[in-house]
XYZ file of C-alpha atoms in Angstrom:
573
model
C 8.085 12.602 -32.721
C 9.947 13.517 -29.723
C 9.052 17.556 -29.204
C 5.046 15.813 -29.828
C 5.650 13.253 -27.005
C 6.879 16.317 -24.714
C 4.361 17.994 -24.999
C 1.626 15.145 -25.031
C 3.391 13.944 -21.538
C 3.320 17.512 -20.351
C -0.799 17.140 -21.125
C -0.501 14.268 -19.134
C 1.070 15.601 -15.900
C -1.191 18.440 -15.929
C -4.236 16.058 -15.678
C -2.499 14.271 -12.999
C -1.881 17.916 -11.196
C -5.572 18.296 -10.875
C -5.792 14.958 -9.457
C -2.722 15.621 -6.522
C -4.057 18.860 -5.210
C -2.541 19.879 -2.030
C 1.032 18.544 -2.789
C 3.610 20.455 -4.497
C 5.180 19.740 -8.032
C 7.903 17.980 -7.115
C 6.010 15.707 -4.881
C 3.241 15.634 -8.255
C 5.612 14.332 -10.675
C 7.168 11.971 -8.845
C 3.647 10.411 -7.756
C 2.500 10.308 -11.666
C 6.247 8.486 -12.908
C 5.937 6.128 -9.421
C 1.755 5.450 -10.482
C 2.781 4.947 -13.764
C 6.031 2.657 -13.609
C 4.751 0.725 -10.366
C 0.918 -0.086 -12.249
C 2.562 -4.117 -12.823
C 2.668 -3.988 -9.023
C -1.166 -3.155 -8.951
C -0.171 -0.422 -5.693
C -2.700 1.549 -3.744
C -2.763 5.323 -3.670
C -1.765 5.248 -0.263
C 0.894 3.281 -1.185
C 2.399 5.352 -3.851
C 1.978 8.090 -1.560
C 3.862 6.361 0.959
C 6.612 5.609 -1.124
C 7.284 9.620 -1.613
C 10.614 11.017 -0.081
C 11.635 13.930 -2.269
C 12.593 17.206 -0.481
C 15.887 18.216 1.415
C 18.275 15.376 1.966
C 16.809 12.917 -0.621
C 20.032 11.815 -1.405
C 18.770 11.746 -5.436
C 15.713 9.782 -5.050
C 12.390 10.707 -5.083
C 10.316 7.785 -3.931
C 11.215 4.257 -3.075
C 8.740 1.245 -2.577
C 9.022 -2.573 -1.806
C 7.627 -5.422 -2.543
C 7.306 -9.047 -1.701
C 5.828 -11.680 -3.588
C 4.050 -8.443 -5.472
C 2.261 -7.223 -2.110
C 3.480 -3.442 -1.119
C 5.361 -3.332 2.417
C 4.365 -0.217 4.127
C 5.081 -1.490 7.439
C 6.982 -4.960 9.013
C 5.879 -7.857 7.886
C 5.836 -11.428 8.985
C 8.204 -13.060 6.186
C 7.890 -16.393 7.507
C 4.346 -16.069 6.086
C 6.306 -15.631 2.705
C 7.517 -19.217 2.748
C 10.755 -20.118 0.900
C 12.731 -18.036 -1.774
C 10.240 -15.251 -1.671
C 10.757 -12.676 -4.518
C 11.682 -9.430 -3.356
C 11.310 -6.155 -5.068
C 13.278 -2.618 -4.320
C 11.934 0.330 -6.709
C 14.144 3.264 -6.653
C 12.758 6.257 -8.808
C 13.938 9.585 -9.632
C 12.289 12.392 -11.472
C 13.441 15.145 -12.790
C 11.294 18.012 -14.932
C 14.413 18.775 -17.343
C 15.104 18.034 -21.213
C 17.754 14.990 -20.319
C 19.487 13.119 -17.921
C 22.905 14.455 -16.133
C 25.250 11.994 -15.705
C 25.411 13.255 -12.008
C 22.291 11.949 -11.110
C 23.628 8.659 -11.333
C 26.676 9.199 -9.991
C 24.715 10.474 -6.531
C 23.160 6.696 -6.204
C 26.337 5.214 -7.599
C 28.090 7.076 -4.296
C 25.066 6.908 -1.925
C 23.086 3.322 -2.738
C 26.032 1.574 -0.860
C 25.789 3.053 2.640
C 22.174 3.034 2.800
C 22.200 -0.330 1.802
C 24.386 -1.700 4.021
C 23.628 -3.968 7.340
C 26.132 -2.317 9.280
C 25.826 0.918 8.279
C 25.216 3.912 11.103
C 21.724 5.589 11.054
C 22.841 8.112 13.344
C 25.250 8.935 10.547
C 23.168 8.810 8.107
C 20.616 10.856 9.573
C 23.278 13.834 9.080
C 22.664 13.053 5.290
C 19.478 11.789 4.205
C 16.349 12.867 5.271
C 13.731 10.274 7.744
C 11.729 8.774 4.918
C 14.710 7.186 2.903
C 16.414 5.728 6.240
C 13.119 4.119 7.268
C 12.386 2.563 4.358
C 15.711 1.105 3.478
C 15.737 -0.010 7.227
C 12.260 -1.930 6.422
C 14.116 -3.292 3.202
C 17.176 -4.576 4.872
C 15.087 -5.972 7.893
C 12.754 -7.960 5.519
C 15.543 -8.997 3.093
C 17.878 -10.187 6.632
C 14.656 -12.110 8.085
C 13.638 -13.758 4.871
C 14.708 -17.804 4.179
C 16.505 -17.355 0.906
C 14.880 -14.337 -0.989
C 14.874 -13.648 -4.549
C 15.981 -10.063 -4.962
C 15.413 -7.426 -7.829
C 16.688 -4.081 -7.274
C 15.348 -1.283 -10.218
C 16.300 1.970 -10.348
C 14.226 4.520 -12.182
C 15.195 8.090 -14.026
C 12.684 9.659 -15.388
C 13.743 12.709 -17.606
C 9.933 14.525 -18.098
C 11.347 16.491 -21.499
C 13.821 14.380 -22.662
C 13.771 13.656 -26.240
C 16.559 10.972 -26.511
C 18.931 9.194 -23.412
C 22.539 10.276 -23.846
C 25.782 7.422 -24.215
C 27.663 8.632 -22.188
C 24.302 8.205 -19.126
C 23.913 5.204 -20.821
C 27.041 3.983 -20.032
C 26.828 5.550 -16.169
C 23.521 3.485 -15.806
C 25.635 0.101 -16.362
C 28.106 1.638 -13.550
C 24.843 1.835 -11.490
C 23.791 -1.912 -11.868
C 27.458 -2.964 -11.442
C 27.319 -1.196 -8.056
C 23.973 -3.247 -7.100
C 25.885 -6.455 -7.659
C 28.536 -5.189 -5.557
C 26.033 -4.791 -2.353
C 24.239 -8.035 -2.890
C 25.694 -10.228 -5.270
C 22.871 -12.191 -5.851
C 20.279 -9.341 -6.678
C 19.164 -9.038 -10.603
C 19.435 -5.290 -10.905
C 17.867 -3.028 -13.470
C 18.383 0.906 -14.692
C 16.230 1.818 -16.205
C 16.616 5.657 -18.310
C 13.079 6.994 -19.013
C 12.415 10.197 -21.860
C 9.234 12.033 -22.968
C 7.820 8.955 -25.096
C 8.793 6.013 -22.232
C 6.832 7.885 -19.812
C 4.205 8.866 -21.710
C 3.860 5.295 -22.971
C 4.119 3.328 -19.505
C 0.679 6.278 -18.956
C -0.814 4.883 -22.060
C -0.909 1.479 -20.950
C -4.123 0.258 -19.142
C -3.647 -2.797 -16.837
C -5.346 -6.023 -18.047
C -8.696 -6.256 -16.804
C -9.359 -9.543 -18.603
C -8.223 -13.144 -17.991
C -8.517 -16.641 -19.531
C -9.108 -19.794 -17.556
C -7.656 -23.282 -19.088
C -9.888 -26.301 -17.582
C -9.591 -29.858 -17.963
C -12.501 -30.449 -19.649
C -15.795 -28.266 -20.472
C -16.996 -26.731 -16.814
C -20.652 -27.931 -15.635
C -23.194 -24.309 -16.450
C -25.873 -23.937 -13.476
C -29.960 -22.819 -14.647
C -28.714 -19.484 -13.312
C -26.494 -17.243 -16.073
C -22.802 -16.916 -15.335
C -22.219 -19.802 -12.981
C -19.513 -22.303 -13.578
C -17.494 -25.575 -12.304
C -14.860 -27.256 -13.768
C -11.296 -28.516 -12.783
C -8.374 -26.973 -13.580
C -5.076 -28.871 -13.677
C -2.808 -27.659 -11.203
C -0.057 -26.523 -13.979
C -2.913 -24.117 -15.849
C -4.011 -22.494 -12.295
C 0.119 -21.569 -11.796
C -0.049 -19.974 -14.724
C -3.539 -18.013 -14.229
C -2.450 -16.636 -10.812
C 1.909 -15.637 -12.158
C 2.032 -12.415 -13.837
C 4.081 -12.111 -16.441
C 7.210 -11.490 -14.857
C 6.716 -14.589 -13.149
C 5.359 -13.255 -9.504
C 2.260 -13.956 -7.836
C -0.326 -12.231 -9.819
C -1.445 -10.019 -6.291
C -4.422 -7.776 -8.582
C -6.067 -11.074 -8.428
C -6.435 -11.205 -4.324
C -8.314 -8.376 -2.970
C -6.802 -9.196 0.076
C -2.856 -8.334 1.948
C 0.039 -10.655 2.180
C -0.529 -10.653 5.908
C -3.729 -12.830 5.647
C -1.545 -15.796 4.142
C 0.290 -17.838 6.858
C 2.520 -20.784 5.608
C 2.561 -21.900 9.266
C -0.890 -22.721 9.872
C -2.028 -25.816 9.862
C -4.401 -25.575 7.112
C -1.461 -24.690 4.723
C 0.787 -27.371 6.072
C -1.858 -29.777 5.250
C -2.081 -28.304 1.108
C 1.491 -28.210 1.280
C 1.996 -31.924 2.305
C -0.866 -33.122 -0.026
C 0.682 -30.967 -3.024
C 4.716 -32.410 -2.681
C 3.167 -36.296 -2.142
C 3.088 -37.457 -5.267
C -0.124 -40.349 -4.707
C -1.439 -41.684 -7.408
C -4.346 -42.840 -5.789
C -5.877 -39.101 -4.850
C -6.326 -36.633 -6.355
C -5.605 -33.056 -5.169
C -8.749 -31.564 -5.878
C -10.347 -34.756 -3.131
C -8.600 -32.616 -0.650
C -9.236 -29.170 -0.832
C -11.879 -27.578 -0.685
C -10.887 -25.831 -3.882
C -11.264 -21.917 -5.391
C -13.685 -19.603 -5.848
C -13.351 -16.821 -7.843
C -15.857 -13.804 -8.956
C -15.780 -11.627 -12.494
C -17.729 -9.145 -13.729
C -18.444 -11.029 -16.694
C -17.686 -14.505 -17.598
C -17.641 -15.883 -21.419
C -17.366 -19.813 -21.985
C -15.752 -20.843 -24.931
C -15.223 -24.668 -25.116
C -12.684 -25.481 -21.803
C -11.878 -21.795 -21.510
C -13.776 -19.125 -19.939
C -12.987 -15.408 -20.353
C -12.898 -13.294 -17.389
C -13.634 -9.693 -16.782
C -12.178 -8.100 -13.867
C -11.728 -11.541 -11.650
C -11.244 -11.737 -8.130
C -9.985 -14.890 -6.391
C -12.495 -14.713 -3.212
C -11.694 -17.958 -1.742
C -9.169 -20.240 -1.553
C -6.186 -17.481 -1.098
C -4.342 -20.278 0.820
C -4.514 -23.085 -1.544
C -3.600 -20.320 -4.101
C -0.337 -19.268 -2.030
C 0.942 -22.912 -2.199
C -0.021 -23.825 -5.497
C 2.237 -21.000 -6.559
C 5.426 -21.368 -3.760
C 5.417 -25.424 -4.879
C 4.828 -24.548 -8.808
C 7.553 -22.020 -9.021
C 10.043 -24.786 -7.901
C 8.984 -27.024 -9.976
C 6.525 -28.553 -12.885
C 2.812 -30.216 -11.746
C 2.255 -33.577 -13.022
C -0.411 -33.343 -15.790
C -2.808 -35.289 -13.961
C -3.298 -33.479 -10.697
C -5.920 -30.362 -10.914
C -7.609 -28.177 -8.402
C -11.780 -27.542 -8.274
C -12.487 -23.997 -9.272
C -16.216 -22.256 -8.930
C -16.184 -19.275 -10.853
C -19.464 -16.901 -10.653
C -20.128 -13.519 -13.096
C -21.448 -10.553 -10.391
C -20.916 -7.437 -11.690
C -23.292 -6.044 -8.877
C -21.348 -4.827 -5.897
C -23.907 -6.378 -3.517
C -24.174 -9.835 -4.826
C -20.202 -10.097 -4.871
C -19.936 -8.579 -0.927
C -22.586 -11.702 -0.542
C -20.317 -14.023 -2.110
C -17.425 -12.966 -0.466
C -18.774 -13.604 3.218
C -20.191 -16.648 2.479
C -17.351 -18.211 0.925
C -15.299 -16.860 3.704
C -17.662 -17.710 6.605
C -15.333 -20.689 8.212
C -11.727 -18.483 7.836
C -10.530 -17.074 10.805
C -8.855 -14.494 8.878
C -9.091 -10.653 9.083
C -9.432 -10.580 4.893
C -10.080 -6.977 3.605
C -11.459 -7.991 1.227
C -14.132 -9.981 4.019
C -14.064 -6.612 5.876
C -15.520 -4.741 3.146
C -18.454 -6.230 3.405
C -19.276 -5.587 6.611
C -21.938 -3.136 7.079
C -20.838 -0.435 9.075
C -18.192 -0.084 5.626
C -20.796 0.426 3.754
C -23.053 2.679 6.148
C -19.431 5.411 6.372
C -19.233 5.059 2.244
C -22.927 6.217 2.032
C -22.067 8.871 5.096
C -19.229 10.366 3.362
C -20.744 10.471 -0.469
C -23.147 13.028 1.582
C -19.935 14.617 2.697
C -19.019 15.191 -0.575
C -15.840 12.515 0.151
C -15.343 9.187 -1.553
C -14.749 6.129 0.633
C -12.828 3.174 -0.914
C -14.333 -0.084 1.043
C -11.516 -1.735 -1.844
C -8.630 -0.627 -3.478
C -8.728 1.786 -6.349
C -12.437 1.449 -6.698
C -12.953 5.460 -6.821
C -9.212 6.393 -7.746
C -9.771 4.230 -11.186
C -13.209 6.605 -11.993
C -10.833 9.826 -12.082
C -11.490 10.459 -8.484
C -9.618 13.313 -6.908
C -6.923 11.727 -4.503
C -8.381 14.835 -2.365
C -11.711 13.367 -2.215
C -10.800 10.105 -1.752
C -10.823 8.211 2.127
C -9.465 4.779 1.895
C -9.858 2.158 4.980
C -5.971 2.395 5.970
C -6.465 6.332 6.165
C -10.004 6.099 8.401
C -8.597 3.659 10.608
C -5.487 5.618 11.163
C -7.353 8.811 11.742
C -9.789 7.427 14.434
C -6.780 5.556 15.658
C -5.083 8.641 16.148
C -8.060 10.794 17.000
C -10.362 8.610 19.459
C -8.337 5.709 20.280
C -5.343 8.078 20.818
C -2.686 5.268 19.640
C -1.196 7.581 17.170
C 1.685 5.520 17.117
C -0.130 2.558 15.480
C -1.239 4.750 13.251
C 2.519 5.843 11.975
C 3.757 2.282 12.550
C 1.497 -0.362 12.293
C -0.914 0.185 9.372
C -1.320 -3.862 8.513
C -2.848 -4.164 12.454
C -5.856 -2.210 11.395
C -7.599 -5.182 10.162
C -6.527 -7.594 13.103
C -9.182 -8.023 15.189
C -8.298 -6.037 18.475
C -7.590 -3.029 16.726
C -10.492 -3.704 13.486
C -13.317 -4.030 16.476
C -12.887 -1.255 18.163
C -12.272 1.483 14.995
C -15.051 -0.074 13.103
C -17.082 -2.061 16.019
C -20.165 -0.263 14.302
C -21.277 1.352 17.564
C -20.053 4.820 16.837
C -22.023 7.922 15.411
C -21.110 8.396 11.466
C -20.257 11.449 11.940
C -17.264 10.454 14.030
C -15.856 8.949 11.413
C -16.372 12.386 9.116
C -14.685 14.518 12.253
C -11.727 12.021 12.396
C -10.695 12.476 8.789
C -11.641 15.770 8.668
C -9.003 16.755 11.287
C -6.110 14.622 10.235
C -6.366 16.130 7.027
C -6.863 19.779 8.670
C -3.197 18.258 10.529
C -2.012 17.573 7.360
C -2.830 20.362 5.403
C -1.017 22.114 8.040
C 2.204 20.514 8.111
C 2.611 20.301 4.526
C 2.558 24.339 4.203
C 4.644 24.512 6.988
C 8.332 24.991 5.370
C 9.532 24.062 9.045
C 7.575 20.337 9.083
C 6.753 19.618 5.307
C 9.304 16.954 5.316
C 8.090 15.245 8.058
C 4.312 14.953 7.941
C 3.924 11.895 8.277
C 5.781 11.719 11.711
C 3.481 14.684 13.342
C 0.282 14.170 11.582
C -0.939 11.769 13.796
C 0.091 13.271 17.306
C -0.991 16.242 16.277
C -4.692 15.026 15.213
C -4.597 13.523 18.834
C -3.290 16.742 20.343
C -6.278 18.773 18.207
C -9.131 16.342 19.324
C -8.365 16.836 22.619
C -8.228 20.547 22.193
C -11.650 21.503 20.679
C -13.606 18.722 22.891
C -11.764 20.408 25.546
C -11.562 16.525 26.923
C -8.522 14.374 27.869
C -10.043 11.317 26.475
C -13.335 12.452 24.010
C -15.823 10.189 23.083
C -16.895 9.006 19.680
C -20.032 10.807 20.619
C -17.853 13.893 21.637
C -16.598 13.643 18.229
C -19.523 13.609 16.106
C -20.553 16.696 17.757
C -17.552 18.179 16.272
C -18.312 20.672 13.224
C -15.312 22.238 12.675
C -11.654 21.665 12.560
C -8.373 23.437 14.073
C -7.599 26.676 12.634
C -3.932 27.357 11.590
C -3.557 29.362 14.580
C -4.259 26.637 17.289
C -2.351 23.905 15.168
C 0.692 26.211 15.321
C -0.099 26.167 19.040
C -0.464 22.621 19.850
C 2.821 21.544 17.265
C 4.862 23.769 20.243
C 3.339 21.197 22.558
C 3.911 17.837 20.349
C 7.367 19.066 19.454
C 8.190 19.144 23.359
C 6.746 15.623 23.660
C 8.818 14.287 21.449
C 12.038 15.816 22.668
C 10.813 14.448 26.020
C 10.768 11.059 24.575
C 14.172 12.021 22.339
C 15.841 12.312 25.867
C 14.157 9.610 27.495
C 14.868 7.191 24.689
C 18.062 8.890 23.637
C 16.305 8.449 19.830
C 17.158 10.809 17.493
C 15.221 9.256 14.138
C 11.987 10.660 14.338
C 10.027 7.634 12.593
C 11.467 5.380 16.093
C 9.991 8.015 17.718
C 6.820 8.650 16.414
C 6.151 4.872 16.299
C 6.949 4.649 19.898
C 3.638 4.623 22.563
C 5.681 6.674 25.295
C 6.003 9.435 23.184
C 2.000 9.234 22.724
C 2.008 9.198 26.814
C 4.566 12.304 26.318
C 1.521 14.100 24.212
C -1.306 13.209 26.342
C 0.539 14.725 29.115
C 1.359 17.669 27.662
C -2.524 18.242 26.377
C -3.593 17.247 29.624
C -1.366 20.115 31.007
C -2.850 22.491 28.112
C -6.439 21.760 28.672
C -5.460 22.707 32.543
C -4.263 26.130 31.983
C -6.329 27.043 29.014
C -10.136 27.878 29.550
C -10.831 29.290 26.541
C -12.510 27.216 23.395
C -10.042 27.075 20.745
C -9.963 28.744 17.622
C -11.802 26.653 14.771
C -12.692 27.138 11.122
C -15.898 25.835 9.637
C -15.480 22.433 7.824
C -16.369 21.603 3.876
């Protein structure tokens, strides 16, 4: 069966191709393997995407991603919000459109895993050797492992062989050499290698994540008049294990909502986690909290279990977080439980109604809350007219075979106005998890500007993009110039230092090829202004740092000075 699973995998990357337009193979396959061998992780697009860093200097790997308590890092992170002995995940994958495996693949990360994990290592050094992406996102790993109170660590390491028909010994054997070498840079870590043919790959795309759930109560839940609305307690022990995968993490599909909006410092959660470690057999937990509410698509009672379709835990992320950190170090007596709501609304409208009024007293920036807020809604409806697909949550459009060219999730608007009206294109490339924190949130999506701003800003960041990526001299670093240069475009065809939102809506076409070339000459010198200012040589530090936005804005501000003319433009879709 193995020339059959070739050739059905071969099927299955071509689909994907259709799916990845505007990327080249390389950059294809390894998005499909990563999709496919992360889906337990329940990642974004944008974060596969992210994850990406094959091309020159990729040191053997083709994408790398982390993960802690099951939530995708993309940025830094607050790990005291993890709480103690987080679990922390480091994905290495390679991919590699041949009939087997070399043993010199694993000999590269056998040779190169150990100085780019290392705490003391040299980026400068490194720099000479592996390209920006793979030193940034090691750095994030080693920062988040180094600030973390005593982290559970899993390091696996991916090859995917796209026609291999069987896994050699003697890589076989190599692959042990590989997890011995893991031990040897943290001896603590559980390392994995993991050797992937035809008919692993093609199987890991066959599988569908579990859409369904069971819920164990204590005893048969109180039914309201209206269908598909249930209470009932659930003993502590039986919520642990409705919320842990089964690898034993925190189940994150079940939270539309980031690991950011959890804080195990507040005062809230010091309160569940006192009243869940005293052991008083007077009160109960469930006296105490408030409890959980969580939202299906379809909910089927049978006796104390209900069947779930498609839940979402809505409220009571908090109590959730501790019930998990204290159950993971330990068994729940059998007679403490937690009071659960659970409410079937497979209508998008009655669950964004659910969701803010169950969340009306947090303080908390929840995405999940923010999807519900109107002006969301009102650039979804905008963009469907635009022929563009606007993903208020995660996956929505991406899981109904939606084009990832068509698709505009919230991180990517709120990075393009960010970049494009705000001019902070330095958030933008460093601080995607502030785009839901108020300050930032309020003034991207205050629900004051035209909708057609919001069209203009995505429509030239991807113009940017498109740009860089066909660009042999900046296709490895797109995601360092995209943003700048957005800024440095906006500014060019409103022919204003600091456009309005207004300015932008009037916008109806973006940068041609010729004036991006232009303007890169410009953001290039900015940042070599900065370089020598900073004495930086890692692009990432210095894309992510606001003086060399000041370094742009000067040099457009210069531009728009000497040049009278309106720059060249080509019609948008």
């Amino acid at each position: 069966m193995g020339a059959n699973d070739v050739v059905l995998l071969e099927d299955m990357v071509e689909r994907s191709r259709r799916e990845t337009e505007g990327f080249n193979a390389a950059e294809q396959e390894a998005y499909f393997v990563s999709w496919h061998y992360l889906s337990k992780y329940r990642p974004s697009h944008d974060d596969v995407l992210s994850g990406i860093v094959d091309g020159t200097r990729d040191g053997g790997v083709d994408s790398i991603h982390l993960f802690a308590n099951g939530y995708y890092l993309r940025d830094g992170v607050n790990v005291g919000a993890l709480g103690r002995n987080p679990q922390l995940d480091l994905v290495l994958i390679q991919v590699k459109n041949t009939r087997g495996f070399g043993e010199g693949a694993v000999d590269k990360l056998i040779v190169h895993l150990p100085k780019l994990l290392d705490f003391a290592r040299d980026e400068q050094a490194l720099a000479r050797q592996f390209n920006p992406r793979i030193i940034e996102i090691t750095r994030r790993f080693l920062d988040t492992y180094r600030a973390m109170d005593m982290p559970r660590l899993r390091i696996s390491v991916a090859f995917a062989a796209l026609k291999a028909e069987q896994i050699h010994a003697n890589v076989e054997l190599k692959a042990q050499q590989l997890e011995e070498t893991l031990k040897t840079c943290f001896g603590n870590c559980e390392p994995a290698v993991h050797l992937l043919d035809a008919a692993s790959i093609a199987n890991l795309a066959r599988e569908k994540p579990p859409v369904t759930a069971e819920l164990t109560l204590a005893e048969n839940p109180i039914s309201t008049d209206m269908s598909g609305g249930y209470v009932g307690l659930v003993k502590l022990y039986d919520y642990q294990k409705f919320i842990t995968d089964e690898t034993g993490k925190l189940d994150a599909s079940l939270f539309d909502a980031n690991v950011r909006d959890y804080d195990s410092e507040s005062g809230v959660n010091k309160s569940i986690q006192e009243t869940l470690s005293t052991q008083d057999r007077d009160v109960d937990f469930w006296w105490l909290n408030n409890g959980v509410t969580i939202v299906a698509d379809r909910v089927q009672p049978a006796g104390k279990l209900l069947h779930l379709d498609s839940p979402q835990i809505v409220n009571g992320l908090q109590t959730s977080h501790e019930i998990y950190k204290q159950g993971s170090s330990r068994e729940y007596p059998e007679d403490r439980g937690v009071l659960v709501k659970v409410i079937q609304a497979d209508d998008d409208l009655v669950k964004d109604r659910i969701i803010r009024a169950t969340n009306s007293q947090t303080i908390l920036g929840l995405s999940s809350l923010r999807a519900t807020d109107r002006v969301q809604r009102e650039i979804e409806e905008y963009l469907r007219i635009k022929g563009l697909y606007y993903e208020r949550r995660k996956n929505y459009y991406y899981n109904r075979q939606i084009p990832l060219k068509d698709l505009v999730s919230i991180d990517q608007m709120g990075q393009a106005v960010l970049s494009t009206l705000v001019q902070a294109p330095h958030v933008s490339r460093g601080e995607i998890s502030r785009i839901f924190q108020d300050e930032i949130y309020n003034v991207v999506f205050g629900g004051f500007n035209p909708m057609a701003a919001y069209y203009s800003s995505i429509s030239i960041v991807r113009a940017c993009e498109r740009f860089l990526r066909e660009n042999r001299n900046t296709q490895g670093q797109v995601d360092d110039y995209v943003f700048h240069l957005s800024m440095a475009a906006t500014i060019a065809i409103t022919r204003k230092r600091e456009p309005s939102a207004r300015d932008l809506a009037s916008i109806d076409e973006v940068p041609s090829h010729e004036l991006l070339a232009e303007l890169m000459e410009l953001v290039k010198q900015a940042f070599a202004i900065t370089a020598r200012e900073t004495r930086e040589i890692l692009f990432d530090k210095l894309a992510k740092d606001p003086r060399a936005t000041r370094a742009v804005g000067n040099q457009m501000g210069r531009y728009l000075a000497s040049s009278r003319r309106r720059p060249d433009t080509a019609s948008m879709r």
